[in-house]
Coordinates of C-alpha atoms in Angstrom, one line a residue:
M19 CA -75.0 161.9 -94.2
M20 CA -71.4 161.1 -93.3
N21 CA -71.5 163.8 -90.5
L22 CA -74.6 162.3 -89.0
L23 CA -73.1 158.8 -88.9
Y24 CA -69.9 160.2 -87.4
Y25 CA -71.9 162.1 -84.8
K26 CA -73.9 158.9 -83.8
K27 CA -70.8 156.8 -83.6
N28 CA -69.0 159.3 -81.5
N29 CA -71.9 159.6 -79.1
Q30 CA -72.0 155.8 -78.8
L31 CA -68.3 155.7 -77.8
I32 CA -68.9 158.4 -75.2
Y33 CA -71.9 156.5 -73.8
N34 CA -69.9 153.3 -73.6
A35 CA -67.0 155.1 -71.9
L36 CA -69.4 156.6 -69.3
I37 CA -71.0 153.1 -68.6
I38 CA -67.5 151.7 -68.0
I39 CA -66.6 154.6 -65.7
L40 CA -69.8 154.1 -63.7
M41 CA -69.2 150.4 -63.4
L42 CA -65.7 150.9 -62.2
C43 CA -66.9 153.5 -59.6
K44 CA -69.5 151.1 -58.4
F45 CA -67.0 148.2 -58.2
N46 CA -64.5 150.3 -56.3
N47 CA -67.1 151.6 -53.9
T48 CA -68.4 148.0 -53.3
S49 CA -64.8 146.8 -52.7
A50 CA -64.1 149.6 -50.3
Q51 CA -67.3 148.7 -48.4
E52 CA -66.3 145.1 -48.3
M53 CA -62.8 145.9 -47.1
K54 CA -64.0 148.3 -44.4
F55 CA -67.0 147.8 -42.2
I56 CA -68.2 148.7 -38.7
K57 CA -69.4 146.2 -36.1
K58 CA -71.4 147.4 -33.1
D59 CA -71.7 145.7 -29.7
S60 CA -73.8 146.6 -26.6
S61 CA -73.3 143.4 -24.6
F62 CA -70.7 145.0 -22.2
V63 CA -69.7 148.2 -20.5
I64 CA -66.2 149.4 -20.0
V65 CA -66.3 151.1 -16.6
A66 CA -63.6 153.6 -17.4
E67 CA -65.2 154.5 -20.8
P68 CA -69.0 153.9 -20.5
M69 CA -71.0 153.9 -23.8
N70 CA -74.4 152.6 -24.9
V71 CA -72.8 151.0 -28.0
Y72 CA -69.2 150.2 -28.8
E73 CA -67.9 150.2 -32.3
G74 CA -65.1 148.4 -34.0
I75 CA -63.9 149.2 -37.5
Y76 CA -62.6 146.3 -39.6
E77 CA -60.3 146.9 -42.5
K78 CA -59.5 144.2 -45.0
G79 CA -61.2 141.8 -42.7
K80 CA -59.1 142.5 -39.6
P81 CA -59.6 144.7 -36.5
Y82 CA -58.4 148.2 -37.2
Q83 CA -59.9 150.8 -34.9
G84 CA -62.1 150.6 -31.8
Y85 CA -63.4 147.9 -29.6
F86 CA -63.5 144.2 -30.4
K87 CA -64.9 141.4 -28.3
E88 CA -62.7 138.4 -28.0
E89 CA -65.4 135.7 -28.4
D90 CA -69.1 135.6 -28.3
Q91 CA -69.6 133.7 -25.1
E92 CA -70.6 134.3 -21.5
L93 CA -67.1 135.3 -20.3
F94 CA -65.0 137.4 -22.7
T95 CA -62.5 140.2 -22.9
V96 CA -62.4 143.2 -25.2
D97 CA -59.4 144.5 -27.2
Y98 CA -59.0 148.1 -28.2
Y99 CA -57.2 148.9 -31.4
E100 CA -55.7 152.1 -32.9
N101 CA -54.7 152.0 -36.6
G102 CA -54.6 148.2 -36.6
I103 CA -52.4 147.9 -33.4
K104 CA -53.6 146.4 -30.1
K105 CA -53.4 149.0 -27.4
Y106 CA -55.5 147.8 -24.5
N107 CA -57.5 144.9 -23.2
Y108 CA -60.5 145.1 -20.9
S109 CA -61.7 142.3 -18.7
I110 CA -63.4 141.3 -15.5
D111 CA -62.6 139.6 -12.2
V112 CA -64.9 136.5 -12.1
L113 CA -64.5 136.1 -8.3
Q114 CA -65.5 139.7 -7.7
M115 CA -68.6 139.4 -10.0
L116 CA -69.7 136.2 -8.1
Q117 CA -69.3 138.0 -4.8
N118 CA -71.4 140.9 -6.2
D119 CA -74.0 138.5 -7.7
E120 CA -73.5 140.1 -11.1
F121 CA -74.0 136.9 -13.2
E122 CA -77.8 137.2 -13.6
G123 CA -79.3 136.7 -17.0
G124 CA -79.2 139.7 -19.4
Y125 CA -76.7 141.5 -17.3
K126 CA -74.0 143.5 -19.2
L127 CA -70.5 142.6 -18.2
K128 CA -68.8 145.5 -16.4
L129 CA -65.2 145.3 -17.7
D130 CA -63.2 147.1 -15.0
I131 CA -59.7 145.7 -15.5
K132 CA -57.6 147.6 -18.1
S133 CA -54.4 145.9 -19.4
I134 CA -51.8 147.4 -21.6
Y135 CA -50.3 145.8 -24.8
R136 CA -46.8 146.2 -26.0
D137 CA -45.6 144.5 -29.2
G138 CA -48.8 142.5 -29.3
E139 CA -48.3 141.0 -25.8
I140 CA -49.7 142.0 -22.4
Y141 CA -47.1 144.3 -20.8
S142 CA -49.1 145.3 -17.6
G143 CA -52.3 143.8 -16.5
A144 CA -54.1 140.4 -17.0
K145 CA -53.4 137.9 -19.8
H146 CA -56.2 135.3 -20.2
H147 CA -56.1 131.7 -21.2
R148 CA -59.2 129.6 -21.7
L149 CA -58.6 126.0 -20.7
K150 CA -60.8 123.0 -20.2
D151 CA -63.2 123.8 -17.3
M152 CA -61.1 126.8 -16.2
V153 CA -59.9 130.2 -17.0
L154 CA -56.2 131.0 -16.2
V155 CA -55.1 134.5 -15.8
E156 CA -51.4 135.6 -15.8
Q157 CA -50.7 138.9 -14.0
Y158 CA -48.0 141.3 -15.3
Q159 CA -46.3 144.5 -14.2
E160 CA -44.2 146.3 -16.8
G161 CA -43.4 143.1 -18.6
K162 CA -42.6 141.0 -15.5
R163 CA -45.0 138.2 -14.5
T164 CA -45.9 138.7 -10.8
G165 CA -48.5 136.0 -10.4
F166 CA -51.3 134.0 -11.9
Y167 CA -54.5 132.3 -10.8
Y168 CA -57.1 129.9 -12.3
D169 CA -60.8 129.8 -11.9
T170 CA -62.4 126.4 -12.0
F171 CA -66.1 125.9 -12.8
A172 CA -68.4 122.9 -12.4
M173 CA -72.0 122.2 -11.5
H174 CA -72.6 124.1 -8.2
Y175 CA -68.9 124.5 -7.7
Y176 CA -66.4 127.3 -8.1
N177 CA -62.8 127.7 -6.9
R178 CA -59.9 130.0 -7.5
V179 CA -56.3 129.0 -6.8
S180 CA -53.9 132.0 -6.7
F181 CA -50.1 132.0 -7.1
K182 CA -48.2 135.2 -6.3
I183 CA -44.6 136.2 -5.8
E184 CA -44.0 138.6 -2.9
K185 CA -40.6 139.3 -1.4
D186 CA -38.8 136.2 -3.0
T187 CA -41.6 133.9 -1.8
I188 CA -44.4 132.2 -3.8
H189 CA -47.7 132.3 -2.0
I190 CA -50.5 129.9 -3.0
V191 CA -54.0 130.1 -1.7
S192 CA -57.4 128.6 -2.6
V193 CA -60.9 130.1 -2.1
Q194 CA -62.2 126.6 -1.2
N195 CA -59.5 126.1 1.4
Q196 CA -59.8 129.1 3.8
G197 CA -57.1 129.2 6.4
Y198 CA -54.6 127.2 4.4
K199 CA -51.7 128.5 2.3
I200 CA -48.6 127.3 0.6
K201 CA -45.2 129.1 0.7
I202 CA -42.3 128.3 -1.5
F203 CA -38.9 130.0 -1.0
Q204 CA -35.1 129.5 -0.9
K205 CA -32.9 129.1 2.2
N206 CA -29.2 128.4 2.0
N207 CA -29.6 127.7 -1.7
L208 CA -32.2 125.0 -1.0
I209 CA -35.8 125.2 -2.1
L210 CA -38.5 124.7 0.6
S211 CA -42.3 124.3 0.2
E212 CA -44.5 124.6 3.3
L213 CA -48.2 124.1 3.9
Y214 CA -49.7 126.1 6.7
R215 CA -53.1 126.0 8.5
N216 CA -53.8 129.3 10.3
D217 CA -50.1 130.1 10.3
S218 CA -49.2 126.8 11.8
L219 CA -46.8 124.7 9.8
Q220 CA -48.3 121.4 8.7
I221 CA -46.0 119.9 6.1
R222 CA -42.6 120.9 4.8
V223 CA -40.8 119.5 1.7
Q224 CA -37.3 120.6 0.8
N225 CA -34.4 119.5 -1.4
I226 CA -31.2 118.7 0.5
D227 CA -27.5 119.1 0.2
I228 CA -26.3 115.5 -0.3
K229 CA -22.8 116.5 0.6
A230 CA -23.8 118.0 4.0
S231 CA -22.9 116.1 7.2
K232 CA -26.3 116.7 8.7
F233 CA -29.8 116.2 7.2
P234 CA -33.0 118.2 8.0
T235 CA -34.1 117.2 11.4
N236 CA -37.0 114.8 12.2
S237 CA -37.6 114.2 8.5
F238 CA -38.3 111.4 6.1
V239 CA -35.4 111.5 3.6
Q240 CA -35.0 110.0 0.1
I241 CA -31.7 110.2 -1.9
Y242 CA -31.6 109.0 -5.5
E243 CA -29.7 109.2 -8.7
K244 CA -31.4 110.1 -12.0
F245 CA -29.7 110.9 -15.3
K246 CA -26.4 110.5 -13.4
I247 CA -27.3 113.3 -11.0
T248 CA -27.7 112.5 -7.3
K249 CA -30.5 114.4 -5.5
G250 CA -32.3 114.3 -2.3
I251 CA -35.6 115.4 -0.8
A252 CA -36.8 115.6 2.8
Y253 CA -40.4 115.6 4.2
Q254 CA -41.5 116.8 7.6
N255 CA -45.1 116.1 8.4
Y256 CA -46.7 117.7 11.5
D257 CA -50.2 116.9 10.3
E258 CA -50.4 113.5 12.0
T259 CA -54.2 113.1 11.7
G260 CA -54.2 114.0 7.9
Q261 CA -56.6 116.9 8.5
A262 CA -55.1 118.9 5.6
Y263 CA -56.0 116.1 3.1
D264 CA -59.6 116.4 4.3
E265 CA -59.9 120.2 4.6
A266 CA -57.6 121.4 1.8
R267 CA -57.8 118.9 -1.0
E268 CA -57.4 121.5 -3.7
L269 CA -54.2 122.9 -2.2
M270 CA -52.9 119.4 -1.4
Q271 CA -53.2 118.5 -5.1
V272 CA -51.0 121.5 -5.9
F273 CA -48.6 120.8 -3.0
N274 CA -48.1 117.2 -4.1
K275 CA -47.2 118.3 -7.6
L276 CA -44.5 120.8 -6.7
E277 CA -41.4 119.6 -8.5
I278 CA -38.9 121.2 -6.2
D279 CA -36.4 118.4 -6.7
K280 CA -36.4 119.2 -10.5
S281 CA -36.2 122.9 -10.1
K282 CA -33.1 125.3 -10.1
D283 CA -34.7 127.9 -7.8
Y284 CA -38.1 129.0 -6.5
T285 CA -38.9 131.0 -9.7
D286 CA -38.3 127.8 -11.7
V287 CA -41.0 126.1 -9.5
F288 CA -43.3 129.0 -10.4
D289 CA -42.7 128.6 -14.1
R290 CA -43.1 124.8 -14.0
L291 CA -46.4 125.2 -12.3
L292 CA -47.7 127.6 -14.9
K293 CA -46.4 125.6 -17.8
N294 CA -48.0 122.4 -16.5
I295 CA -51.4 124.0 -15.9
I296 CA -51.5 125.7 -19.4
S297 CA -50.4 122.5 -21.2
A298 CA -52.6 120.4 -18.8
T299 CA -49.6 118.0 -18.2
E300 CA -49.4 115.9 -15.1
I301 CA -46.3 114.5 -13.4
E302 CA -45.4 111.4 -15.2
N303 CA -46.6 108.1 -13.8
E304 CA -43.3 106.4 -14.4
P305 CA -41.1 105.6 -11.3
V306 CA -39.8 108.9 -10.0
Y307 CA -36.5 107.6 -8.9
Q308 CA -34.2 105.6 -11.2
T309 CA -31.5 104.5 -8.8
M310 CA -32.1 104.6 -5.0
I311 CA -29.3 105.7 -2.7
A312 CA -31.1 105.9 0.6
E313 CA -34.4 106.1 2.5
F314 CA -34.4 106.9 6.2
I315 CA -35.8 108.9 9.1
S316 CA -33.5 111.5 10.6
D317 CA -33.4 112.4 14.3
Q318 CA -33.6 115.7 16.1
E319 CA -29.9 116.4 15.4
G320 CA -30.1 115.5 11.7
N321 CA -28.4 112.1 11.9
I322 CA -29.8 108.9 10.4
K323 CA -32.1 107.2 12.9
D324 CA -33.9 104.4 11.0
G325 CA -33.5 103.3 7.5
I326 CA -31.0 102.2 4.8
C327 CA -28.3 104.1 3.0
F328 CA -25.6 103.3 0.4
F329 CA -22.1 104.8 0.9
N330 CA -19.3 105.1 -1.6
D331 CA -15.9 106.3 -0.3
S332 CA -12.5 106.3 -1.9
K333 CA -11.9 102.6 -0.8
N334 CA -15.2 100.8 -0.7
S335 CA -18.8 100.9 -1.5
Y336 CA -21.2 99.5 1.1
Y337 CA -24.6 99.9 2.6
R338 CA -25.8 100.3 6.2
I339 CA -29.1 99.6 7.9
F340 CA -29.9 101.8 10.9
N341 CA -32.3 101.1 13.7
N342 CA -32.8 103.5 16.6
S343 CA -29.6 105.5 15.5
K344 CA -27.5 102.3 15.6
V345 CA -25.9 100.4 12.6
V346 CA -27.5 96.9 12.7
N347 CA -26.1 95.7 9.4
E348 CA -23.3 96.6 7.1
E349 CA -22.0 94.9 3.9
K350 CA -19.9 95.8 0.9
V351 CA -21.9 96.0 -2.3
S352 CA -22.0 97.8 -5.6
L353 CA -24.7 100.4 -6.3
D354 CA -26.3 98.1 -8.9
D355 CA -26.5 95.2 -6.5
F356 CA -27.7 97.5 -3.7
Q357 CA -31.0 98.1 -5.6
K358 CA -32.3 94.6 -5.0
I359 CA -31.3 94.9 -1.3
F360 CA -32.9 98.3 -1.0
F361 CA -36.3 97.3 -2.4
S362 CA -36.3 94.0 -0.4
Y363 CA -35.7 96.1 2.8
I364 CA -38.5 98.6 1.9
E365 CA -40.9 95.8 1.1
K366 CA -40.3 94.0 4.4
K367 CA -40.3 97.2 6.4
Y368 CA -43.8 98.3 5.1
S369 CA -45.2 94.7 5.2
D370 CA -44.2 94.5 8.9
T371 CA -46.1 97.8 9.7
D372 CA -49.3 96.6 8.1

């Protein structure tokens, strides 16, 4: 009798142990499945690696191996992972697709641009930013940014504005403004920005050397002091009819926001443009110039022709008013008191021309 009870009790213990083992196996198998799963996608085709279906393996809820679509929307990019590390990004050129009429309903996106990741960042290729009403794409070659462009979308409207550095010059063009372009470069340590129509110069803006004896010729010049730093900028306008404002509004918006007077060199202009677009910041609406030094028109030799200018030599500080290259008024004055004189002169000058 005792042996029978012992036998039944022992069998019960073995049975319970087997149940526990089976439950643990089932739990581990379920956990493994939850930690690792495959997602399939057939909404795109990678031109260099065509497949009917692309697979991406997730491990612990994160992309681990294969192809992963960035977002489930009309325009997207696809990342390729190996062992949990981003290796490549595949994308499209929107302008090229529009030109090829490839945005019809049900059409698979043909991803034909391959970009290379290094340390989690685009090293060579295209880096995409999705902004309000636009897509901005930075272009890289071996870790160096060589250009960027943004595509703007609206009802029955599309435009691309491209920024590219070639041979120490920034080139800016717009799809909507055919025949127009902007060039930004350095000459004699000064930054120049120029707007062209069919290779004919329309407008030039440049910062100036305030210590030079001559100014840019036939220019509208402003000199000012801000944060205790004296700067100057000169404008040359050959577009007397304002044709560029009518025909190239998109490029003129960019041209008028070039902060060359705040930039160290042409690459700094490039970086400021990109930063302002990504952060959607505009040039502040506060007065641009804190303390005015001068505003005048220069003649063909670079001398002051018409306008007003404050001077400060070792003995005195004074201002002069010029008319037709002649000094018509001169008085001693401090820089602070000159501000009232300056703005009264400007107000009268422009009211007389109305």
